[in-house]
CSV table of C-alpha atoms (C1' of nucleotides) in Angstrom, one decimal:
chain,number,residue,atom,x,y,z
A,1,UNK,CA,84.6,68.4,53.7
A,2,UNK,CA,82.6,67.8,57.1
A,3,UNK,CA,84.6,68.5,60.7
A,4,UNK,CA,84.0,65.4,61.7
A,5,UNK,CA,86.2,66.2,65.2
A,6,UNK,CA,84.7,67.9,67.6
A,7,UNK,CA,86.3,71.0,69.4
A,8,UNK,CA,86.6,69.0,72.6
A,9,UNK,CA,89.9,69.4,74.8
A,10,UNK,CA,91.9,67.0,73.1
A,11,UNK,CA,94.0,68.3,69.8
A,12,UNK,CA,93.3,67.8,66.9
A,13,UNK,CA,95.9,65.0,66.1
A,14,UNK,CA,95.2,62.9,68.6
A,15,UNK,CA,91.6,63.5,67.8
A,16,UNK,CA,92.7,62.1,64.3
A,17,UNK,CA,94.9,59.5,65.3
A,18,UNK,CA,91.9,57.4,66.8
A,19,UNK,CA,89.8,57.5,64.5
A,20,UNK,CA,92.2,56.5,61.9
A,21,UNK,CA,93.1,53.7,64.4
A,22,UNK,CA,89.8,52.3,65.1
A,23,UNK,CA,89.5,52.5,60.8
A,24,UNK,CA,92.6,50.7,61.1
A,25,UNK,CA,92.2,48.0,63.4
A,26,UNK,CA,88.8,46.9,62.9
A,27,UNK,CA,88.9,45.7,59.6
A,28,UNK,CA,87.6,49.4,57.3
A,29,UNK,CA,90.5,49.5,55.4
A,30,UNK,CA,92.7,46.9,53.2
A,31,UNK,CA,95.6,45.7,52.7
A,32,UNK,CA,98.1,48.0,50.8
A,33,UNK,CA,95.4,50.9,50.8
A,34,UNK,CA,97.0,54.5,49.9
A,35,UNK,CA,96.5,57.3,52.4
A,36,UNK,CA,98.0,61.4,52.0
A,37,UNK,CA,98.7,63.8,53.6
A,38,UNK,CA,96.5,66.3,52.0
A,39,UNK,CA,93.6,63.4,51.1
A,40,UNK,CA,93.2,62.7,54.9
A,41,UNK,CA,93.6,67.1,56.0
A,42,UNK,CA,90.8,68.1,53.1
A,43,UNK,CA,88.4,64.5,54.8
A,44,UNK,CA,88.7,66.2,58.0
A,45,UNK,CA,89.4,70.1,57.2
A,46,UNK,CA,92.4,70.3,58.6
A,47,UNK,CA,95.9,71.6,58.0
A,48,UNK,CA,98.5,68.6,57.0
A,49,UNK,CA,100.8,69.5,60.5
A,50,UNK,CA,98.3,67.6,62.2
A,51,UNK,CA,98.1,64.9,59.5
A,52,UNK,CA,101.3,64.4,59.3
A,53,UNK,CA,101.8,63.5,63.2
A,54,UNK,CA,98.6,61.2,63.7
A,55,UNK,CA,100.6,59.1,60.3
A,56,UNK,CA,103.5,59.3,61.5
A,57,UNK,CA,102.2,57.9,64.9
A,58,UNK,CA,100.3,55.2,63.2
A,59,UNK,CA,103.4,54.4,60.6
A,60,UNK,CA,105.3,54.5,64.7
A,61,UNK,CA,103.0,51.3,66.2
A,62,UNK,CA,103.4,49.5,63.2
A,63,UNK,CA,99.2,50.3,61.5
A,64,UNK,CA,100.7,52.2,58.7
A,65,UNK,CA,104.4,51.0,56.0
A,66,UNK,CA,105.9,53.9,54.7
A,67,UNK,CA,107.3,53.1,51.3
A,68,UNK,CA,111.3,54.6,50.3
A,69,UNK,CA,109.1,57.8,49.2
A,70,UNK,CA,107.5,58.7,52.3
A,71,UNK,CA,104.2,57.2,51.1
A,72,UNK,CA,101.9,56.0,53.9
A,73,UNK,CA,99.8,53.2,52.9
A,74,UNK,CA,97.9,50.3,55.1
A,75,UNK,CA,100.7,47.1,55.9
A,76,UNK,CA,101.2,44.4,53.3
A,77,UNK,CA,102.3,41.3,55.4
A,78,UNK,CA,103.9,38.1,54.1
A,79,UNK,CA,102.7,34.6,55.2
A,80,UNK,CA,105.7,35.2,57.4
A,81,UNK,CA,105.1,38.2,59.2
A,82,UNK,CA,102.0,36.7,59.7
A,83,UNK,CA,102.9,33.4,61.5
A,84,UNK,CA,105.1,35.7,63.4
A,85,UNK,CA,102.3,38.5,64.7
A,86,UNK,CA,100.0,35.8,65.3
A,87,UNK,CA,102.7,33.8,68.2
A,88,UNK,CA,103.2,37.0,69.9
A,89,UNK,CA,99.5,36.9,70.5
A,90,UNK,CA,99.7,33.8,71.6
A,91,UNK,CA,103.1,35.2,73.9
A,92,UNK,CA,101.3,37.8,75.3
A,93,UNK,CA,97.5,37.0,75.7
A,94,UNK,CA,97.6,33.5,77.3
A,95,UNK,CA,100.1,35.7,79.6
A,96,UNK,CA,97.5,38.6,79.9
A,97,UNK,CA,94.6,35.5,80.3
A,98,UNK,CA,97.1,33.5,82.9
A,99,UNK,CA,97.0,37.0,85.0
A,100,UNK,CA,93.2,38.3,84.7
A,101,UNK,CA,92.3,34.3,86.0
A,102,UNK,CA,92.8,34.9,89.7
A,103,UNK,CA,90.6,37.7,89.4
A,104,UNK,CA,87.8,36.4,87.0
A,105,UNK,CA,84.5,37.1,88.8
A,106,UNK,CA,80.8,35.9,87.4
A,107,UNK,CA,80.5,39.7,86.6
A,108,UNK,CA,83.1,39.1,84.2
A,109,UNK,CA,81.8,35.6,83.1
A,110,UNK,CA,78.7,37.4,82.3
A,111,UNK,CA,79.6,40.6,79.8
A,112,UNK,CA,82.6,38.3,78.0
A,113,UNK,CA,79.2,35.7,77.0
A,114,UNK,CA,77.1,39.1,76.3
A,115,UNK,CA,79.8,40.4,74.0
A,116,UNK,CA,80.3,36.6,72.5
A,117,UNK,CA,76.6,36.4,71.5
A,118,UNK,CA,77.5,39.9,69.8
A,119,UNK,CA,79.9,38.3,68.1
A,120,UNK,CA,77.9,35.6,67.1
A,121,UNK,CA,74.9,38.4,65.8
A,122,UNK,CA,78.1,39.8,63.6
A,123,UNK,CA,79.0,36.6,61.9
A,124,UNK,CA,75.8,35.5,61.1
A,125,UNK,CA,75.4,38.4,59.6
A,126,UNK,CA,78.0,38.6,57.6
A,127,UNK,CA,79.6,41.9,59.1
A,128,UNK,CA,83.2,41.7,59.0
A,129,UNK,CA,84.0,45.0,60.5
A,130,UNK,CA,81.9,44.4,63.5
A,131,UNK,CA,82.8,40.4,64.2
A,132,UNK,CA,86.4,42.0,64.3
A,133,UNK,CA,85.5,45.3,66.3
A,134,UNK,CA,83.4,42.7,68.7
A,135,UNK,CA,86.3,40.5,68.8
A,136,UNK,CA,89.0,42.3,70.2
A,137,UNK,CA,86.4,43.6,72.6
A,138,UNK,CA,85.7,40.6,73.9
A,139,UNK,CA,90.1,39.8,74.6
A,140,UNK,CA,90.5,43.1,75.6
A,141,UNK,CA,88.1,42.7,78.5
A,142,UNK,CA,89.2,39.9,79.8
A,143,UNK,CA,92.8,41.0,79.6
A,144,UNK,CA,92.0,44.3,81.8
A,145,UNK,CA,91.5,43.0,84.7
A,146,UNK,CA,95.5,42.0,84.2
A,147,UNK,CA,95.7,44.9,85.6
A,148,UNK,CA,99.1,44.7,83.0
A,149,UNK,CA,98.6,47.6,80.9
A,150,UNK,CA,102.6,47.8,78.7
A,151,UNK,CA,101.1,44.2,78.2
A,152,UNK,CA,97.8,45.2,76.6
A,153,UNK,CA,99.9,47.9,75.1
A,154,UNK,CA,102.1,45.6,73.2
A,155,UNK,CA,99.5,43.2,71.6
A,156,UNK,CA,97.1,46.7,70.7
A,157,UNK,CA,99.3,47.3,68.7
A,158,UNK,CA,100.1,43.4,67.5
A,159,UNK,CA,95.9,44.2,66.8
A,160,UNK,CA,96.3,46.8,65.1
A,161,UNK,CA,99.2,45.4,62.6
A,162,UNK,CA,96.8,42.9,61.7
A,163,UNK,CA,93.7,45.0,60.8
A,164,UNK,CA,93.1,45.0,57.7
A,165,UNK,CA,95.0,41.3,56.6
A,166,UNK,CA,92.6,40.2,59.4
A,167,UNK,CA,89.6,41.7,57.1
A,168,UNK,CA,90.5,40.6,53.8
A,169,UNK,CA,91.5,37.0,55.9
A,170,UNK,CA,87.5,37.2,56.8
A,171,UNK,CA,86.4,38.0,53.1
A,172,UNK,CA,88.2,34.7,52.0
A,173,UNK,CA,87.9,32.1,55.1
A,174,UNK,CA,83.6,32.8,55.6
A,175,UNK,CA,82.8,31.9,58.8
A,176,UNK,CA,79.7,30.5,59.7
A,177,UNK,CA,79.9,29.4,63.3
A,178,UNK,CA,80.0,31.7,66.4
A,179,UNK,CA,83.8,31.5,68.0
A,180,UNK,CA,83.6,27.5,70.2
A,181,UNK,CA,87.5,28.7,71.9
A,182,UNK,CA,85.1,31.7,72.6
A,183,UNK,CA,83.4,29.2,74.8
A,184,UNK,CA,86.5,27.4,75.9
A,185,UNK,CA,87.8,30.1,77.7
A,186,UNK,CA,84.7,31.0,79.2
A,187,UNK,CA,84.6,27.6,80.9
A,188,UNK,CA,87.9,27.3,81.7
A,189,UNK,CA,87.6,31.3,83.3
A,190,UNK,CA,84.9,29.7,85.7
A,191,UNK,CA,86.6,26.5,86.6
A,192,UNK,CA,89.5,28.5,87.3
A,193,UNK,CA,91.1,26.2,85.1
A,194,UNK,CA,94.5,27.6,83.9
A,195,UNK,CA,95.9,25.2,81.6
A,196,UNK,CA,92.7,24.7,80.0
A,197,UNK,CA,92.0,29.0,80.3
A,198,UNK,CA,96.2,28.8,78.3
A,199,UNK,CA,95.4,25.7,75.4
A,200,UNK,CA,92.2,27.3,75.0
A,201,UNK,CA,93.0,30.7,74.2
A,202,UNK,CA,96.2,29.8,72.3
A,203,UNK,CA,93.7,27.9,69.9
A,204,UNK,CA,91.5,31.6,68.9
A,205,UNK,CA,94.8,33.9,68.2
A,206,UNK,CA,95.8,30.6,66.1
A,207,UNK,CA,92.8,29.4,63.9
A,208,UNK,CA,91.8,30.8,61.7
A,209,UNK,CA,95.9,31.3,60.6
A,210,UNK,CA,97.2,28.2,59.4
A,211,UNK,CA,94.1,28.6,55.9
A,212,UNK,CA,96.5,31.0,55.1
A,213,UNK,CA,100.4,29.0,55.1
A,214,UNK,CA,97.7,27.1,52.6
B,1,UNK,CA,124.8,75.0,68.0
B,2,UNK,CA,126.8,73.0,65.4
B,3,UNK,CA,125.2,70.2,62.5
B,4,UNK,CA,125.5,67.2,63.9
B,5,UNK,CA,123.6,65.8,60.9
B,6,UNK,CA,124.8,64.3,58.0
B,7,UNK,CA,123.2,65.9,54.4
B,8,UNK,CA,122.4,61.9,53.6
B,9,UNK,CA,119.9,60.5,51.7
B,10,UNK,CA,118.4,60.5,55.4
B,11,UNK,CA,115.5,63.1,55.7
B,12,UNK,CA,116.1,65.1,58.5
B,13,UNK,CA,113.9,63.9,61.3
B,14,UNK,CA,114.6,60.5,60.6
B,15,UNK,CA,118.3,61.1,61.7
B,16,UNK,CA,117.2,63.4,64.6
B,17,UNK,CA,115.1,59.7,65.7
B,18,UNK,CA,118.1,58.2,66.0
B,19,UNK,CA,120.5,59.3,67.5
B,20,UNK,CA,118.0,60.1,70.4
B,21,UNK,CA,116.4,56.6,70.5
B,22,UNK,CA,120.5,56.1,71.3
B,23,UNK,CA,120.5,58.1,73.5
B,24,UNK,CA,117.6,56.8,75.8
B,25,UNK,CA,117.9,53.1,75.1
B,26,UNK,CA,121.3,53.1,76.4
B,27,UNK,CA,120.9,55.0,79.3
B,28,UNK,CA,122.3,58.6,78.4
B,29,UNK,CA,119.2,60.1,80.1
B,30,UNK,CA,118.1,60.1,83.6
B,31,UNK,CA,114.3,59.1,84.3
B,32,UNK,CA,112.3,61.7,84.3
B,33,UNK,CA,114.4,64.4,82.3
B,34,UNK,CA,112.5,66.9,80.2
B,35,UNK,CA,113.4,67.6,76.7
B,36,UNK,CA,111.9,70.5,74.8
B,37,UNK,CA,110.9,71.2,70.9
B,38,UNK,CA,113.5,74.7,70.7
B,39,UNK,CA,116.0,73.1,72.9
B,40,UNK,CA,116.1,70.2,70.6
B,41,UNK,CA,115.4,72.4,67.7
B,42,UNK,CA,118.3,73.9,68.8
B,43,UNK,CA,121.3,71.5,69.6
B,44,UNK,CA,120.8,70.3,66.3
B,45,UNK,CA,119.9,73.3,64.3
B,46,UNK,CA,116.7,72.3,62.8
B,47,UNK,CA,113.1,73.7,63.2
B,48,UNK,CA,110.7,72.5,65.7
B,49,UNK,CA,109.1,70.6,62.8
B,50,UNK,CA,111.4,67.5,62.3
B,51,UNK,CA,112.2,67.8,65.4
B,52,UNK,CA,108.1,66.9,66.7
B,53,UNK,CA,108.3,64.4,64.4
B,54,UNK,CA,111.4,62.7,65.9
B,55,UNK,CA,109.9,63.0,69.9
B,56,UNK,CA,106.2,62.0,68.6
B,57,UNK,CA,107.7,59.1,67.4
B,58,UNK,CA,109.6,57.9,70.1
B,59,UNK,CA,106.3,59.0,72.8
B,60,UNK,CA,104.7,57.2,69.9
B,61,UNK,CA,107.1,53.7,71.3
B,62,UNK,CA,107.3,54.3,74.7
B,63,UNK,CA,110.6,56.2,75.1
B,64,UNK,CA,109.2,59.5,75.9
B,65,UNK,CA,106.5,60.2,78.0
B,66,UNK,CA,104.3,62.8,77.2
B,67,UNK,CA,102.3,65.3,80.4
B,68,UNK,CA,98.7,65.9,80.1
B,69,UNK,CA,100.2,69.4,78.8
B,70,UNK,CA,101.9,68.0,75.7
B,71,UNK,CA,105.4,68.2,77.6
B,72,UNK,CA,108.2,65.5,76.3
B,73,UNK,CA,110.4,63.5,79.0
B,74,UNK,CA,111.6,60.8,79.8
B,75,UNK,CA,109.3,58.3,81.4
B,76,UNK,CA,109.4,57.1,85.2
B,77,UNK,CA,108.7,54.1,86.0
B,78,UNK,CA,106.6,52.2,88.9
B,79,UNK,CA,107.5,49.0,90.2
B,80,UNK,CA,104.7,47.7,88.7
B,81,UNK,CA,105.5,48.8,85.3
B,82,UNK,CA,109.1,47.1,85.5
B,83,UNK,CA,108.3,44.2,86.9
B,84,UNK,CA,105.6,43.7,83.5
B,85,UNK,CA,108.1,45.4,81.2
B,86,UNK,CA,110.9,42.4,82.2
B,87,UNK,CA,107.9,39.7,82.2
B,88,UNK,CA,107.5,40.8,78.6
B,89,UNK,CA,111.5,41.2,78.1
B,90,UNK,CA,111.4,37.4,79.3
B,91,UNK,CA,108.0,36.4,76.7
B,92,UNK,CA,109.5,37.6,73.9
B,93,UNK,CA,113.6,36.8,74.6
B,94,UNK,CA,112.4,33.4,75.5
B,95,UNK,CA,110.8,32.8,72.2
B,96,UNK,CA,113.4,34.6,70.1
B,97,UNK,CA,116.1,32.5,71.5
B,98,UNK,CA,114.3,29.7,71.0
B,99,UNK,CA,113.8,30.1,67.2
B,100,UNK,CA,117.9,31.1,67.2
B,101,UNK,CA,119.2,27.8,68.6
B,102,UNK,CA,118.7,26.0,65.4
B,103,UNK,CA,121.0,27.8,63.7
B,104,UNK,CA,123.4,29.1,66.3
B,105,UNK,CA,126.8,27.6,65.3
B,106,UNK,CA,129.6,27.9,66.0
B,107,UNK,CA,130.6,31.8,64.4
B,108,UNK,CA,127.6,33.4,66.1
B,109,UNK,CA,129.0,31.6,69.7
B,110,UNK,CA,132.4,33.2,68.8
B,111,UNK,CA,130.5,36.5,68.3
B,112,UNK,CA,128.9,36.7,71.3
B,113,UNK,CA,131.9,35.9,73.3
B,114,UNK,CA,133.4,38.6,72.0
B,115,UNK,CA,130.4,40.8,72.8
B,116,UNK,CA,130.7,39.3,76.4
B,117,UNK,CA,134.3,40.0,77.0
B,118,UNK,CA,133.7,43.9,76.5
B,119,UNK,CA,130.9,43.7,78.7
B,120,UNK,CA,133.2,42.4,81.3
B,121,UNK,CA,135.4,45.6,80.4
B,122,UNK,CA,132.4,47.8,80.7
B,123,UNK,CA,131.4,46.3,84.0
B,124,UNK,CA,135.2,46.8,85.6
B,125,UNK,CA,135.3,50.5,84.2
B,126,UNK,CA,132.1,51.0,85.4
B,127,UNK,CA,131.1,52.4,82.6
B,128,UNK,CA,127.3,52.7,82.6
B,129,UNK,CA,126.6,53.8,79.1
B,130,UNK,CA,128.8,51.4,77.7
B,131,UNK,CA,127.4,48.4,79.8
B,132,UNK,CA,123.6,48.6,77.9
B,133,UNK,CA,125.4,49.0,74.8
B,134,UNK,CA,127.0,45.3,75.1
B,135,UNK,CA,124.6,43.8,77.0
B,136,UNK,CA,121.5,45.2,74.6
B,137,UNK,CA,124.5,44.1,71.6
B,138,UNK,CA,124.4,40.1,73.3
B,139,UNK,CA,121.0,40.2,73.0
B,140,UNK,CA,119.8,41.6,69.4
B,141,UNK,CA,122.6,39.4,68.0
B,142,UNK,CA,121.8,36.1,69.1
B,143,UNK,CA,118.2,37.1,68.1
B,144,UNK,CA,119.0,38.1,65.0
B,145,UNK,CA,119.5,34.4,63.9
B,146,UNK,CA,115.9,34.2,64.9
B,147,UNK,CA,114.4,35.2,61.5
B,148,UNK,CA,111.5,36.9,63.2
B,149,UNK,CA,111.7,40.7,62.9
B,150,UNK,CA,108.6,42.1,64.8
B,151,UNK,CA,109.3,39.9,67.4
B,152,UNK,CA,112.9,41.9,67.5
B,153,UNK,CA,111.0,45.0,66.9
B,154,UNK,CA,108.8,44.7,69.8
B,155,UNK,CA,111.2,43.2,72.2
B,156,UNK,CA,113.5,46.8,71.6
B,157,UNK,CA,110.8,48.8,72.3
B,158,UNK,CA,110.4,47.4,75.8
B,159,UNK,CA,114.3,47.8,75.4
B,160,UNK,CA,113.6,51.6,74.7
B,161,UNK,CA,111.2,52.5,77.9
B,162,UNK,CA,113.8,50.4,80.6
B,163,UNK,CA,116.8,52.7,79.2
B,164,UNK,CA,116.5,55.4,81.9
B,165,UNK,CA,115.6,53.4,84.3
B,166,UNK,CA,118.4,50.9,84.0
B,167,UNK,CA,121.1,53.7,84.2
B,168,UNK,CA,119.4,54.3,87.3
B,169,UNK,CA,119.4,51.0,88.5
B,170,UNK,CA,122.3,50.8,87.4
B,171,UNK,CA,123.8,53.2,89.5
B,172,UNK,CA,122.1,51.6,92.6
B,173,UNK,CA,123.5,48.7,92.2
B,174,UNK,CA,127.1,48.7,91.4
B,175,UNK,CA,127.8,45.6,89.7
B,176,UNK,CA,130.9,43.9,89.9
B,177,UNK,CA,131.1,40.6,88.4
B,178,UNK,CA,130.1,39.8,84.7
B,179,UNK,CA,127.4,38.4,83.7
B,180,UNK,CA,128.0,34.7,85.2
B,181,UNK,CA,124.0,34.4,82.7
B,182,UNK,CA,125.9,34.9,79.8
B,183,UNK,CA,128.0,31.7,80.4
B,184,UNK,CA,124.9,30.4,80.7
B,185,UNK,CA,123.1,31.1,77.8
B,186,UNK,CA,126.8,29.9,75.9
B,187,UNK,CA,127.4,26.8,77.1
B,188,UNK,CA,123.4,26.0,76.3
B,189,UNK,CA,124.4,27.4,72.4
B,190,UNK,CA,127.1,25.4,72.2
B,191,UNK,CA,125.2,22.1,73.6
B,192,UNK,CA,122.0,22.4,71.7
B,193,UNK,CA,120.8,22.6,75.0
B,194,UNK,CA,116.8,24.2,74.0
B,195,UNK,CA,115.4,24.2,78.4
B,196,UNK,CA,119.0,25.1,79.6
B,197,UNK,CA,118.9,28.0,77.3
B,198,UNK,CA,115.6,29.3,78.2
B,199,UNK,CA,116.1,28.8,82.1
B,200,UNK,CA,119.5,30.9,81.5
B,201,UNK,CA,117.8,33.9,79.2
B,202,UNK,CA,114.3,34.1,81.8
B,203,UNK,CA,117.3,34.4,85.0
B,204,UNK,CA,119.7,36.7,82.8
B,205,UNK,CA,116.6,39.2,81.9
B,206,UNK,CA,114.3,38.9,85.3
B,207,UNK,CA,117.5,39.6,87.4
B,208,UNK,CA,118.7,42.7,88.5
B,209,UNK,CA,114.8,43.9,88.8
B,210,UNK,CA,114.7,42.3,92.1
B,211,UNK,CA,116.3,44.3,94.0
B,212,UNK,CA,113.9,47.0,93.1
B,213,UNK,CA,111.5,45.3,94.8
B,214,UNK,CA,113.6,45.5,97.9
C,1,DC,C1',106.9,81.8,107.4
C,2,DA,C1',103.1,80.4,104.1
C,3,DT,C1',99.8,81.6,100.2
C,4,DA,C1',98.2,84.6,96.7
C,5,DT,C1',98.6,87.5,92.6
C,6,DG,C1',99.9,88.8,88.3
C,7,DT,C1',103.8,89.6,84.7
C,8,DG,C1',107.1,87.8,81.9
C,9,DT,C1',108.6,83.6,79.7
C,10,DT,C1',108.4,78.9,77.3
C,11,DT,C1',106.1,76.0,75.2
C,12,DG,C1',103.4,72.7,71.8
C,13,DT,C1',99.6,73.5,68.5
C,14,DG,C1',98.6,73.7,63.9
C,15,DA,C1',97.7,76.5,58.8
C,16,DT,C1',101.0,78.7,55.0
C,17,DC,C1',104.2,78.7,52.3
C,18,DA,C1',108.4,76.8,49.4
C,19,DC,C1',111.1,73.7,47.2
C,20,DA,C1',112.2,68.4,45.6
C,21,DT,C1',111.3,64.9,43.7
C,22,DT,C1',108.1,61.2,42.8
C,23,DT,C1',104.1,60.1,40.6
C,24,DC,C1',100.7,59.7,37.4
C,25,DT,C1',98.9,60.6,32.6
C,26,DA,C1',98.8,61.8,27.7
C,27,DC,C1',101.1,61.2,23.0
C,28,DA,C1',104.8,60.0,20.4
C,29,DG,C1',107.4,56.8,18.2
C,30,DG,C1',108.7,51.6,17.3
D,1,DC,C1',99.9,46.9,20.7
D,2,DC,C1',104.1,48.3,23.8
D,3,DT,C1',107.4,50.9,25.4
D,4,DG,C1',109.6,55.1,26.4
D,5,DT,C1',109.1,60.4,27.5
D,6,DA,C1',107.7,65.0,28.4
D,7,DG,C1',104.9,67.5,30.9
D,8,DA,C1',101.6,68.2,34.3
D,9,DA,C1',100.0,67.2,39.1
D,10,DA,C1',100.8,65.2,43.7
D,11,DT,C1',103.1,64.6,47.2
D,12,DG,C1',106.3,64.9,51.8
D,13,DT,C1',109.6,67.4,53.8
D,14,DG,C1',111.2,71.6,56.7
D,15,DA,C1',111.3,76.6,57.6
D,16,DT,C1',108.3,79.7,59.7
D,17,DC,C1',104.8,82.4,62.1
D,18,DA,C1',100.5,83.7,65.5
D,19,DC,C1',98.2,82.2,69.0
D,20,DA,C1',97.2,79.9,73.1
D,21,DA,C1',98.1,77.3,77.4
D,22,DA,C1',101.4,76.4,80.6
D,23,DC,C1',105.6,77.3,83.4
D,24,DA,C1',108.2,80.3,86.6
D,25,DC,C1',109.4,83.7,89.7
D,26,DA,C1',109.5,87.5,91.7
D,27,DT,C1',106.6,89.9,94.9
D,28,DA,C1',103.0,91.6,97.7
D,29,DT,C1',99.0,89.8,101.1
D,30,DG,C1',97.5,87.8,104.7
DNA sequence: CATATGTGTTTGTGATCACATTTCTACAGG
DNA sequence: CCTGTAGAAATGTGATCACAAACACATATG
């Protein structure tokens, strides 16, 4: 037990929430993994009170599921649920990208290209966690330009719910190529091509989920 | 202090969450209204522990906002935020209605008509809370047919965030007529007219928010 | 009249405890 | 080898307490 929390101005439960949220969203946990109050409390040197708050908050956002007896675990998503979440991503992210397009200047495109290179590196190294994290960073960087915090927050909770499943998925499909759709997105942004942007984004969000329905 | 909670199989914090959630979603609280742990605890005859859980859960869903010093209050939405949430409603609810359309048989349409009559009664009586509740019941009844629980849950959190503002809005616009768009929705459902359904639904969700931008 | 100042009260936070229930683990019987 | 069962361990829940920070309001000061 090491104190992994800084004694900053943030409350302990809040720091803990952020740490666990990243673990889940970026695929550092597998689906169905159990989490206990006293286990987390021991790991971070806390009592159960702030841990309970952090876990309940994550559960409220769908990042954790609670069994009928109150136990916490990362969600195991059904195929139907995955299809639904992918549709939600497509709906909201297409809208976010559309709103970002008029404000997407060259500096933004360059930053996206830099992130995209990092994604390629992660793919080459078969580093699932880094891949998921940088991929989401690509999307978030674009959507921040949309100036639509509520939409961004909503889509982030969708990412959160898919985190553990994304990890499991990545291991199954073993992708070798850097994301082709990201290049299409960048091209559409440069050209100011809204229809092209929407198509490319929808494809990027939906791909990878097909091999699941098998 | 009366014990408003049944000693059922549900945990106290869970019952409390549901009660407060309904209060907020159905416009029984005004925007900016303060809520305290000990206040709610006293009202329901509980200690602060389960109250904290319920309030934090509501805050995680956007039903309450937390000040920098940790105080709870119902959210006061900016015009930009309202526009965003209305767009989210339109995006997701159009999709839900589209998915429900193939499964919408006569029995469902009749139930929707019954609910619609209740809405008219609430409008005639100028009963804001009943109007909001039955109006959302109309939408929820339709969307349940879509068999898309994740999408429904997402749009319900949007409703939740708009609850207090809806109440304030209703008082400002003083509507006299029963919802015309609901009739268009019902007609499109009967005719199996998907484009018409999408247009009517988008109009229903977006109307009322226009008088806000003034 | 406006603006600090001070003080008592209120508020959220985290730790600790008791309790009921669930889950795990041997061990027995078939 | 499988199954059921008794005891032990682990788990979430809610109450209570101490504490520091924030707040409200009356009073003093310019």
